[in-house]
Structures are given as structure tokens and as C-alpha cells.
Short mmCIF file of C-alpha atoms and ligand atoms in Angstrom, two decimals:
data_model
loop_
_atom_site.label_atom_id
_atom_site.label_comp_id
_atom_site.label_asym_id
_atom_site.label_seq_id
_atom_site.Cartn_x
_atom_site.Cartn_y
_atom_site.Cartn_z
CA UNK A 1 0.00 0.00 0.00
CA UNK A 2 1.32 3.39 -0.96
CA UNK A 3 1.95 5.74 1.94
CA UNK A 4 -0.18 8.88 2.31
CA UNK A 5 1.61 12.25 2.21
CA UNK A 6 1.48 12.67 6.00
CA UNK A 7 2.76 9.11 6.54
CA UNK A 8 5.64 10.06 4.25
CA UNK A 9 6.24 13.27 6.22
CA UNK A 10 6.41 11.21 9.44
CA UNK A 11 8.79 8.71 7.87
CA UNK A 12 11.12 11.53 6.83
CA UNK A 13 11.14 12.74 10.46
CA UNK A 14 12.07 9.23 11.62
CA UNK A 15 14.95 9.07 9.13
CA UNK A 16 16.32 12.42 10.32
CA UNK A 17 15.67 11.58 14.01
CA UNK A 18 17.73 8.43 13.73
CA UNK A 19 20.65 10.25 12.10
CA UNK A 20 20.61 13.02 14.71
CA UNK A 21 20.03 10.69 17.62
CA UNK A 22 16.99 12.77 18.48
CA UNK A 23 15.19 12.24 21.78
CA UNK A 24 12.26 9.91 21.02
CA UNK A 25 9.87 12.16 22.93
CA UNK A 26 10.76 15.05 20.65
CA UNK A 27 10.38 12.91 17.53
CA UNK A 28 6.95 11.86 18.78
CA UNK A 29 6.00 15.52 19.22
CA UNK A 30 7.28 16.56 15.76
CA UNK A 31 5.15 13.87 14.12
CA UNK A 32 2.02 15.68 15.28
CA UNK A 33 0.58 18.96 14.03
CA UNK A 34 -0.08 21.74 16.57
CA UNK A 35 -3.61 22.35 15.41
CA UNK A 36 -5.86 21.51 12.44
CA UNK A 37 -9.09 23.25 11.63
CA UNK A 38 -11.69 21.70 9.32
CA UNK A 39 -14.31 24.12 8.02
CA UNK A 40 -17.49 23.87 5.99
CA UNK A 41 -17.82 26.44 3.24
CA UNK A 42 -21.31 26.98 1.82
CA UNK A 43 -21.24 28.96 -1.43
CA UNK A 44 -24.20 30.55 -3.18
CA UNK A 45 -23.62 29.62 -6.84
CA UNK A 46 -24.48 31.93 -9.74
CA UNK A 47 -27.58 29.86 -10.55
CA UNK A 48 -28.97 30.35 -7.02
CA UNK A 49 -28.14 26.86 -5.72
CA UNK A 50 -25.86 26.27 -2.71
CA UNK A 51 -22.74 24.10 -2.94
CA UNK A 52 -20.87 22.92 0.14
CA UNK A 53 -17.06 22.66 0.16
CA UNK A 54 -14.64 21.51 2.83
CA UNK A 55 -11.57 23.55 3.77
CA UNK A 56 -8.59 23.13 6.10
CA UNK A 57 -5.90 25.18 7.80
CA UNK A 58 -3.18 23.36 9.68
CA UNK A 59 -0.33 24.63 11.88
CA UNK A 60 2.42 22.06 12.16
CA UNK A 61 4.84 24.11 14.24
CA UNK A 62 4.96 27.72 15.38
CA UNK A 63 7.89 27.17 17.71
CA UNK A 64 10.21 29.47 15.69
CA UNK A 65 7.61 32.04 14.67
CA UNK A 66 4.16 32.49 13.13
CA UNK A 67 2.94 29.75 10.82
CA UNK A 68 3.66 30.23 7.12
CA UNK A 69 2.47 28.38 4.07
CA UNK A 70 0.21 28.45 1.06
CA UNK A 71 -3.43 27.67 0.41
CA UNK A 72 -4.29 25.28 -2.41
CA UNK A 73 -7.56 24.76 -4.24
CA UNK A 74 -7.82 21.28 -5.70
CA UNK A 75 -10.29 18.39 -5.81
CA UNK A 76 -7.56 16.17 -4.31
CA UNK A 77 -7.07 18.27 -1.16
CA UNK A 78 -7.69 16.44 2.12
CA UNK A 79 -6.63 16.79 5.74
CA UNK A 80 -3.79 14.27 5.47
CA UNK A 81 -2.25 16.12 2.52
CA UNK A 82 -2.55 19.52 4.22
CA UNK A 83 -0.91 18.13 7.38
CA UNK A 84 2.03 16.88 5.29
CA UNK A 85 2.35 20.16 3.43
CA UNK A 86 2.29 22.11 6.73
CA UNK A 87 5.02 19.85 8.12
CA UNK A 88 7.20 20.40 5.05
CA UNK A 89 6.78 24.17 5.49
CA UNK A 90 8.24 23.87 9.01
CA UNK A 91 11.39 22.27 7.63
CA UNK A 92 11.60 24.69 4.71
CA UNK A 93 11.45 27.79 6.92
CA UNK A 94 13.82 26.24 9.44
CA UNK A 95 16.36 25.22 6.79
CA UNK A 96 16.43 28.76 5.40
CA UNK A 97 16.74 30.20 8.89
CA UNK A 98 13.52 32.21 8.58
CA UNK A 99 11.77 33.20 11.85
CA UNK A 100 8.60 31.42 10.74
CA UNK A 101 6.86 28.12 11.40
CA UNK A 102 5.04 25.68 9.15
CA UNK A 103 1.39 25.90 8.13
CA UNK A 104 -0.78 25.08 5.13
CA UNK A 105 -4.36 25.36 3.99
CA UNK A 106 -6.56 23.99 1.29
CA UNK A 107 -10.06 23.76 -0.04
CA UNK A 108 -11.36 20.63 -1.74
CA UNK A 109 -12.67 22.25 -4.92
CA UNK A 110 -11.97 22.29 -8.64
CA UNK A 111 -11.62 26.05 -9.21
CA UNK A 112 -11.93 25.61 -12.99
CA UNK A 113 -15.57 24.71 -12.46
CA UNK A 114 -16.35 27.96 -10.59
CA UNK A 115 -17.02 31.42 -12.03
CA UNK A 116 -14.88 34.31 -10.80
CA UNK A 117 -17.70 35.51 -8.52
CA UNK A 118 -18.18 32.02 -7.06
CA UNK A 119 -14.45 31.75 -6.44
CA UNK A 120 -14.48 35.10 -4.65
CA UNK A 121 -17.40 34.05 -2.42
CA UNK A 122 -15.69 30.73 -1.65
CA UNK A 123 -12.44 32.52 -0.74
CA UNK A 124 -14.14 35.09 1.46
CA UNK A 125 -16.17 32.47 3.33
CA UNK A 126 -13.13 30.23 3.79
CA UNK A 127 -11.19 33.23 5.16
CA UNK A 128 -14.01 34.05 7.60
CA UNK A 129 -14.04 30.46 8.81
CA UNK A 130 -10.29 30.39 9.55
CA UNK A 131 -10.04 34.03 10.68
CA UNK A 132 -9.22 33.19 14.30
CA UNK A 133 -6.12 31.20 13.46
CA UNK A 134 -4.56 33.48 10.82
CA UNK A 135 -2.99 36.93 11.20
CA UNK A 136 0.39 38.64 10.84
CA UNK A 137 1.64 37.23 14.16
CA UNK A 138 -0.25 33.94 14.06
CA UNK A 139 -0.14 32.41 10.59
CA UNK A 140 0.39 34.07 7.21
CA UNK A 141 -1.07 32.28 4.15
CA UNK A 142 0.25 32.59 0.58
CA UNK A 143 -0.52 31.18 -2.88
CA UNK A 144 -0.07 27.51 -3.72
CA UNK A 145 -1.55 25.16 -6.36
CA UNK A 146 -4.45 26.94 -8.18
CA UNK A 147 -4.41 30.09 -6.03
CA UNK A 148 -2.87 33.41 -7.01
CA UNK A 149 -2.44 37.10 -6.17
CA UNK A 150 -6.16 37.79 -6.75
CA UNK A 151 -7.16 35.12 -4.23
CA UNK A 152 -4.68 36.66 -1.73
CA UNK A 153 -6.26 40.10 -2.33
CA UNK A 154 -9.70 38.72 -1.40
CA UNK A 155 -8.26 37.09 1.75
CA UNK A 156 -6.51 40.33 2.73
CA UNK A 157 -9.69 42.34 2.17
CA UNK A 158 -11.93 39.91 4.08
CA UNK A 159 -9.54 39.83 7.01
CA UNK A 160 -9.12 43.63 7.00
CA UNK A 161 -12.89 44.29 6.80
CA UNK A 162 -13.42 42.07 9.82
CA UNK A 163 -10.68 43.79 11.83
CA UNK A 164 -11.78 47.29 10.80
CA UNK A 165 -8.47 48.34 9.26
CA UNK A 166 -6.16 47.36 6.39
CA UNK A 167 -3.80 44.59 7.41
CA UNK A 168 -1.66 43.73 4.37
CA UNK A 169 0.68 41.51 6.44
CA UNK A 170 -1.98 38.81 6.85
CA UNK A 171 -1.03 37.19 3.53
CA UNK A 172 1.89 37.23 1.11
CA UNK A 173 1.88 36.84 -2.64
CA UNK A 174 -0.58 39.77 -2.88
CA UNK A 175 -0.80 42.12 -5.83
CA UNK A 176 1.95 44.76 -5.61
CA UNK A 177 -0.64 47.57 -5.55
CA UNK A 178 -1.91 46.48 -2.12
CA UNK A 179 1.33 45.66 -0.34
CA UNK A 180 2.71 42.76 -2.36
CA UNK A 181 6.40 42.47 -3.13
CA UNK A 182 8.17 42.75 -6.45
CA UNK A 183 9.81 39.46 -7.35
CA UNK A 184 7.39 37.28 -5.34
CA UNK A 185 5.68 35.70 -8.31
CA UNK A 186 8.79 34.25 -9.98
CA UNK A 187 10.57 33.67 -6.63
CA UNK A 188 10.12 29.89 -6.44
CA UNK A 189 11.48 29.51 -9.97
CA UNK A 190 14.38 31.88 -9.22
CA UNK A 191 15.30 29.88 -6.11
CA UNK A 192 15.23 26.65 -8.14
CA UNK A 193 17.55 28.22 -10.67
CA UNK A 194 20.03 29.43 -8.02
CA UNK A 195 20.36 26.02 -6.31
CA UNK A 196 20.58 24.17 -9.63
CA UNK A 197 23.32 26.49 -10.81
CA UNK A 198 25.16 25.99 -7.51
CA UNK A 199 24.96 22.19 -7.69
CA UNK A 200 26.14 22.19 -11.32
CA UNK A 201 29.11 24.27 -10.26
CA UNK A 202 30.00 21.81 -7.48
CA UNK A 203 29.77 18.88 -9.90
CA UNK A 204 31.58 20.72 -12.72
CA UNK A 205 28.53 20.39 -14.97
CA UNK A 206 27.95 22.99 -17.68
CA UNK A 207 24.28 23.93 -17.12
CA UNK A 208 23.84 25.33 -20.64
CA UNK A 209 24.54 21.97 -22.28
CA UNK A 210 22.06 19.99 -20.19
CA UNK A 211 18.91 18.30 -21.48
CA UNK A 212 16.00 19.19 -19.28
CA UNK A 213 12.55 17.71 -18.66
CA UNK A 214 9.91 19.58 -16.64
CA UNK A 215 6.70 18.23 -15.15
CA UNK A 216 4.28 21.14 -14.70
CA UNK A 217 3.99 24.54 -16.33
CA UNK A 218 2.26 26.60 -13.65
CA UNK A 219 3.91 29.32 -11.61
CA UNK A 220 6.83 27.06 -10.61
CA UNK A 221 7.33 24.85 -13.69
CA UNK A 222 6.63 27.71 -16.09
CA UNK A 223 9.07 30.11 -14.42
CA UNK A 224 11.97 27.66 -14.21
CA UNK A 225 11.30 26.56 -17.81
CA UNK A 226 11.52 30.18 -18.96
CA UNK A 227 14.68 30.88 -16.95
CA UNK A 228 16.45 27.77 -18.30
CA UNK A 229 15.29 28.43 -21.85
CA UNK A 230 16.59 32.02 -21.67
CA UNK A 231 19.87 30.65 -20.34
CA UNK A 232 20.18 28.61 -23.54
CA UNK A 233 19.40 25.18 -22.03
CA UNK A 234 17.51 22.58 -24.03
CA UNK A 235 14.09 21.94 -22.47
CA UNK A 236 13.03 18.70 -24.19
CA UNK A 237 9.65 18.18 -22.53
CA UNK A 238 7.10 20.00 -20.42
CA UNK A 239 3.63 19.06 -19.19
CA UNK A 240 0.37 20.39 -17.80
CA UNK A 241 -2.72 18.52 -16.63
CA UNK A 242 -3.67 17.73 -20.25
CA UNK A 243 -0.43 15.90 -21.10
CA UNK A 244 3.14 16.61 -22.10
CA UNK A 245 4.92 17.89 -25.22
CA UNK A 246 8.25 16.37 -26.23
CA UNK A 247 10.82 17.35 -28.85
CA UNK A 248 14.34 15.94 -28.58
CA UNK A 249 15.85 19.06 -30.21
CA UNK A 250 14.31 21.33 -27.58
CA UNK A 251 10.91 23.03 -27.29
CA UNK A 252 10.29 26.73 -27.95
CA UNK A 253 9.42 27.42 -24.34
CA UNK A 254 8.70 31.13 -24.85
CA UNK A 255 5.87 30.29 -27.27
CA UNK A 256 4.52 27.48 -25.10
CA UNK A 257 4.39 29.74 -22.04
CA UNK A 258 2.50 32.39 -24.01
CA UNK A 259 0.02 29.63 -24.88
CA UNK A 260 -0.45 28.29 -21.34
CA UNK A 261 -0.70 31.80 -19.92
CA UNK A 262 -3.82 32.26 -22.05
CA UNK A 263 -5.34 29.36 -20.09
CA UNK A 264 -4.94 26.93 -23.01
CA UNK A 265 -3.88 23.29 -22.68
CA UNK A 266 -0.57 22.00 -24.03
CA UNK A 267 -2.33 19.08 -25.76
CA UNK A 268 -4.02 21.61 -28.07
CA UNK A 269 -0.76 23.32 -29.10
CA UNK A 270 -0.03 22.76 -32.78
CA UNK A 271 3.53 22.10 -33.90
CA UNK A 272 4.21 19.10 -36.10
CA UNK A 273 7.63 18.54 -34.59
CA UNK A 274 6.25 18.08 -31.07
CA UNK A 275 5.01 14.74 -29.81
CA UNK A 276 2.20 14.52 -27.27
CA UNK A 277 3.19 12.07 -24.53
CA UNK A 278 1.77 11.08 -21.14
CA UNK A 279 3.02 12.20 -17.74
CA UNK A 280 4.46 8.73 -17.07
CA UNK A 281 6.36 8.82 -20.35
CA UNK A 282 7.67 12.28 -19.51
CA UNK A 283 9.09 11.10 -16.17
CA UNK A 284 10.86 8.18 -17.87
CA UNK A 285 12.56 10.27 -20.58
CA UNK A 286 16.33 10.06 -20.84
CA UNK A 287 17.65 13.48 -19.80
CA UNK A 288 20.19 15.21 -17.56
CA UNK A 289 17.93 17.19 -15.27
CA UNK A 290 14.38 16.25 -14.32
CA UNK A 291 12.23 18.89 -12.63
CA UNK A 292 9.00 17.61 -11.07
CA UNK A 293 7.09 20.86 -10.50
CA UNK A 294 3.49 19.70 -10.15
CA UNK A 295 2.16 17.59 -7.28
CA UNK A 296 3.42 15.20 -4.60
CA UNK A 297 3.94 11.41 -4.98
CA UNK A 298 5.09 11.47 -8.62
CA UNK A 299 8.25 9.37 -8.31
CA UNK A 300 7.53 6.29 -6.19
CA UNK A 301 8.97 2.79 -5.77
CA UNK A 302 6.90 1.86 -8.84
CA UNK A 303 8.65 4.15 -11.36
CA UNK A 304 11.92 5.14 -9.62
CA UNK A 305 13.79 2.46 -11.57
CA UNK A 306 12.69 4.03 -14.86
CA UNK A 307 14.14 7.44 -14.04
CA UNK A 308 17.06 8.23 -16.33
CA UNK A 309 18.61 11.56 -15.29
CA UNK A 310 21.58 12.83 -13.27
CA UNK A 311 19.81 15.45 -11.18
CA UNK A 312 16.26 15.82 -9.88
CA UNK A 313 15.29 19.36 -8.93
CA UNK A 314 12.13 19.29 -6.80
CA UNK A 315 9.93 22.23 -7.76
CA UNK A 316 6.87 20.58 -6.23
CA UNK A 317 6.44 19.70 -2.57
CA UNK A 318 6.92 15.98 -1.91
CA UNK A 319 7.25 14.70 -5.51
CA UNK A 320 9.60 11.83 -4.51
CA UNK A 321 8.59 9.23 -1.89
CA UNK A 322 11.13 7.86 0.66
CA UNK A 323 11.25 4.42 -1.07
CA UNK A 324 11.98 6.14 -4.39
CA UNK A 325 14.58 8.30 -2.66
CA UNK A 326 16.50 5.20 -1.60
CA UNK A 327 16.40 3.75 -5.14
CA UNK A 328 17.53 7.05 -6.69
CA UNK A 329 20.37 7.40 -4.15
CA UNK A 330 21.60 3.90 -5.03
CA UNK A 331 21.47 4.79 -8.73
CA UNK A 332 23.65 7.85 -8.02
CA UNK A 333 20.97 10.37 -8.95
CA UNK A 334 21.26 13.62 -6.98
CA UNK A 335 17.98 14.97 -5.66
CA UNK A 336 17.82 18.65 -4.76
CA UNK A 337 15.08 18.31 -2.12
CA UNK A 338 11.90 20.39 -2.07
CA UNK A 339 12.53 21.98 1.33
CA UNK A 340 15.68 23.54 -0.13
CA UNK A 341 15.05 23.75 -3.87
CA UNK A 342 11.59 25.35 -3.89
CA UNK A 343 12.12 27.53 -0.80
CA UNK A 344 12.57 30.68 -2.91
CA UNK A 345 8.82 31.32 -2.75
CA UNK A 346 8.56 31.36 1.01
CA UNK A 347 11.81 33.28 1.24
CA UNK A 348 10.44 36.20 -0.79
CA UNK A 349 7.14 35.79 1.11
CA UNK A 350 9.19 36.50 4.22
CA UNK A 351 10.59 39.63 2.55
CA UNK A 352 7.04 40.69 1.66
CA UNK A 353 5.93 40.20 5.27
CA UNK A 354 8.88 42.24 6.56
CA UNK A 355 8.15 45.02 4.01
CA UNK A 356 4.46 45.08 5.03
CA UNK A 357 5.29 45.35 8.73
CA UNK A 358 7.78 48.16 8.08
CA UNK A 359 5.65 49.75 5.31
CA UNK A 360 8.87 50.23 3.38
CA UNK A 361 9.31 48.50 0.04
CA UNK A 362 12.45 47.17 -1.58
CA UNK A 363 13.67 47.26 -5.20
CA UNK A 364 13.72 44.03 -7.26
CA UNK A 365 17.49 44.03 -7.23
CA UNK A 366 17.58 43.84 -3.44
CA UNK A 367 14.94 41.08 -3.38
CA UNK A 368 16.87 38.86 -5.78
CA UNK A 369 20.22 39.52 -4.10
CA UNK A 370 18.91 38.65 -0.63
CA UNK A 371 17.05 35.60 -1.97
CA UNK A 372 20.20 34.34 -3.60
CA UNK A 373 22.23 34.93 -0.44
CA UNK A 374 19.79 33.08 1.85
CA UNK A 375 19.08 30.11 -0.43
CA UNK A 376 22.74 29.60 -1.34
CA UNK A 377 23.76 29.73 2.32
CA UNK A 378 21.31 26.90 2.98
CA UNK A 379 22.51 25.03 -0.13
CA UNK A 380 26.12 25.26 1.02
CA UNK A 381 25.28 23.90 4.50
CA UNK A 382 23.27 21.03 3.00
CA UNK A 383 25.87 20.18 0.37
CA UNK A 384 28.77 20.16 2.84
CA UNK A 385 26.90 17.97 5.33
CA UNK A 386 25.86 15.50 2.62
CA UNK A 387 29.45 15.24 1.45
CA UNK A 388 30.87 14.92 4.95
CA UNK A 389 28.46 12.18 6.03
CA UNK A 390 27.97 10.57 2.59
CA UNK A 391 24.20 10.99 2.80
CA UNK A 392 21.64 12.29 0.34
CA UNK A 393 21.01 16.01 0.04
CA UNK A 394 17.53 15.41 1.44
CA UNK A 395 18.78 13.63 4.55
CA UNK A 396 21.31 16.42 5.09
CA UNK A 397 18.62 19.08 4.67
CA UNK A 398 16.36 17.27 7.16
CA UNK A 399 19.14 16.89 9.71
CA UNK A 400 19.72 20.66 9.67
CA UNK A 401 16.05 21.65 9.61
CA UNK A 402 14.84 19.17 12.24
CA UNK A 403 17.78 19.89 14.58
CA UNK A 404 16.93 23.60 14.57
CA UNK A 405 13.31 22.96 15.50
CA UNK A 406 14.30 20.43 18.15
CA UNK A 407 16.73 22.95 19.65
CA UNK A 408 14.02 25.63 19.71
CA UNK A 409 11.68 23.26 21.55
CA UNK A 410 14.41 22.37 24.06
CA UNK A 411 15.16 26.05 24.70
CA UNK A 412 11.53 27.00 25.12
CA UNK A 413 10.62 23.88 27.08
CA UNK A 414 7.33 22.06 27.12
CA UNK A 415 4.49 24.17 28.52
CA UNK A 416 3.50 24.20 31.36
N1 LIG B 1 3.18 27.64 -1.37
C1 LIG B 1 4.58 27.93 -1.37
C2 LIG B 1 5.36 26.77 -0.79
O1 LIG B 1 4.92 25.66 -0.80
C3 LIG B 1 4.91 29.26 -0.71
C4 LIG B 1 4.49 29.40 0.71
C5 LIG B 1 4.64 30.81 1.24
O2 LIG B 1 5.10 31.68 0.53
O3 LIG B 1 4.25 31.00 2.39
O4 LIG B 1 6.48 26.92 -0.39
#
């Protein structure tokens, strides 16, 4: 039986706990979430009927600061998944040294089936339902799968209306006009690019000559595809929910991104040279760098043996399961783990939060410089530890992230 995302998250804690020699009582504590709220969201639909949706907001740990993490809208969302995603946010913020904890939210809904007005009503009702556990010093949501700056604007407005004043710091990833930060939208892709470049340098690999395959073309997959394409790399395949396009000579990513940004599916893109393949076929393509940038549980014990690349760059959260991790490690494939690789998003979210609190906004140049500094510092720590102890980059990242949280708990003590 395949493990659920939260079972995987717990297993990863066990692996790190064993390596650190962590107190079993602490490990037991870290495998629980601090709080989880399940809410019912009734929405008046445009045709007058009422639909009921279920939503969640979970805090895994706020021991190092307010909770932080996105909100996703997807028909697959459930409490187990949100608990895992909240846990991964704890490690991500800890690894980067941000004074934030781990949280996540989600609504079980297919947003493509809702009109814009229905989506707004759903977002505002969801925000009202979770209003007591979010806030600039409690928990700060952000975009995730199928949510964007507009959704954040509705959350910020709903929260502010209820509190009687504008509180931009309640969410990050907002539109720039209402307190958002420049550079937040492409931040996850930028972070991916920085760590990939750094790993290639360590391994004496020339990034420009690499063959690249990308799963996903949303905010994360699309941005990294564009950055690599502009760098002159050959992106051989890219996918969306409709399927994947493949061309061994390299796709014209700029044109494909224009297409997907119009809300069109890749399967409908017309170019005789391109072959339409499935997601499974995409993952099994022979390439140098594979970038899963869609959902969790994509590379499992079932298909890990078929993976034919040198480096996996995790744009998504949790795309590789622990069993697959072991197989990939034995095959000598380097995995740049999610909690490091895709941490650029939350890093610039942190900058946005700081700018909102101070009401003083930075230039793009400063954002990108500070992002690069923070993510490369974490990369360096992870890389050195993995080399020193001959462990995977993921295990090294977990050792650092989990140790920091454990230390914070020890210092604060268990209340009362
Ligand atoms: N949803 C993003 C993530 O998984 C960003 C979270 C944030 O900015 O708070 O890292």
C-alpha cells in the first residue's frame, strides 16, 4: 500500500531523528501537528443553488515564529495532505533560517468549475471560517496550487474588513498595488535556478549543455522553464494537466508559455515537430535534469527504476517518496530536495511580510540579491553535510532543519 503524504512526512522525520540521535519524545511531538481546523464552506452559486465545500488550515509548528504556508484549491485536497504540506513548510522555513513556522491550507474544490464571482465568495467564506487562526503574528497564508495574487487580495480584504483596518501583512503573494512584493511571483522559480546552478558548479557540470525535462507549467514549472530556456538550455519536454509535449531538439518554451498563460492546454498546441506524450512517459525520458514541478507522490517505488537523469530538482512539494529516494540514491541520482530547492517562494514571502510590517518597500534588485544569499547559504550547508556524512542532500537538509526545530523546543521547554 502506498503511503499517504502525511505518513511520508512522518517517515522523513524518523529518518532524520535516527541520524541526529533525536530524543524519542521530541520525535513523537514533531510527528504531530499543533492544530488543524476543518471548516465547511457553503457557497451561493451563480444559478442560485448552494454548494458545500470543505476547507482546512493546519499549523504544524509555530515554535520558531508564526505559521507560514500556502493555500491550495484542488479536488484532491484532504486533511492528510494539508498536514504533510504544513510539516514540510516547518522544515523549509527552518532550513532557510527564517523566523517562521510551518502551516498550510486547502479547499477541496476544482476552481476551474467555478465562475470568478463564485471563487471570490468561496475565498471570502473560507477566510471568515479560519479568521481566528490566521494573522500577521499567528499564521500568514500565501498562494499555492491553483491560487494566485487575486485570491490573496480577497483574503486580505476579508480579514481587513473584519478587523476594521487594512492589514496587508496577513497574507503574502498579494498584488503589488496592495502591499505585495516585487519578485514574489517568480521567486520559487528563481530559487530553483540558483540552487541548480550551484549544484552544477559543485559537480563541474555545464548547465547550458544539459537536457531538461519539466513536469508542470504553472507558476513554478513555467518560471523555471523560462529561466532555463533564456539561459540557452535545451528543455526537451514540459507538461500540464492535459499531457506533455516532447521534442528531442528542444521546445520553444517562450511560445509554449505564451500559450499556457492564455489558459490553453498544451495538448491543443499545434507544432508538427512536437510529440504529445503522457506524464508517465515524460518522467521516464532520458535526460540530464528532471524537474517535477506539479504535485506530490510522482516518483515512487513503482517508477523510480525508470528514471534516467543525473539530477532531480524538486519544484513541487513531496514529488519523490522515501522508497523512491532510496532507489535514486543507489542509482547515483542527486535529488535537490523540495525543502531547499523550492524555498525561494517562502523566502520572498518573508521579505514581503517584513516590508508590510515596516511599510517600506524594496527594489527588485535587493529582493533577488537577498534571496540568492539566503538560499545559497542553505545550499552550502546542506551540500557540505551531505558530502561529509555521505548521505543524500535530502537527509542532510532534514538533519539541519529538524535539529533547529528540536533545539528551539528544548530552549523554550514544554508548557507548562
Ligand atoms: N506555497 C509555497 C510553498 O509551498 C509558498 C508558501 C509561502 O510563501 O508562504 O512553499
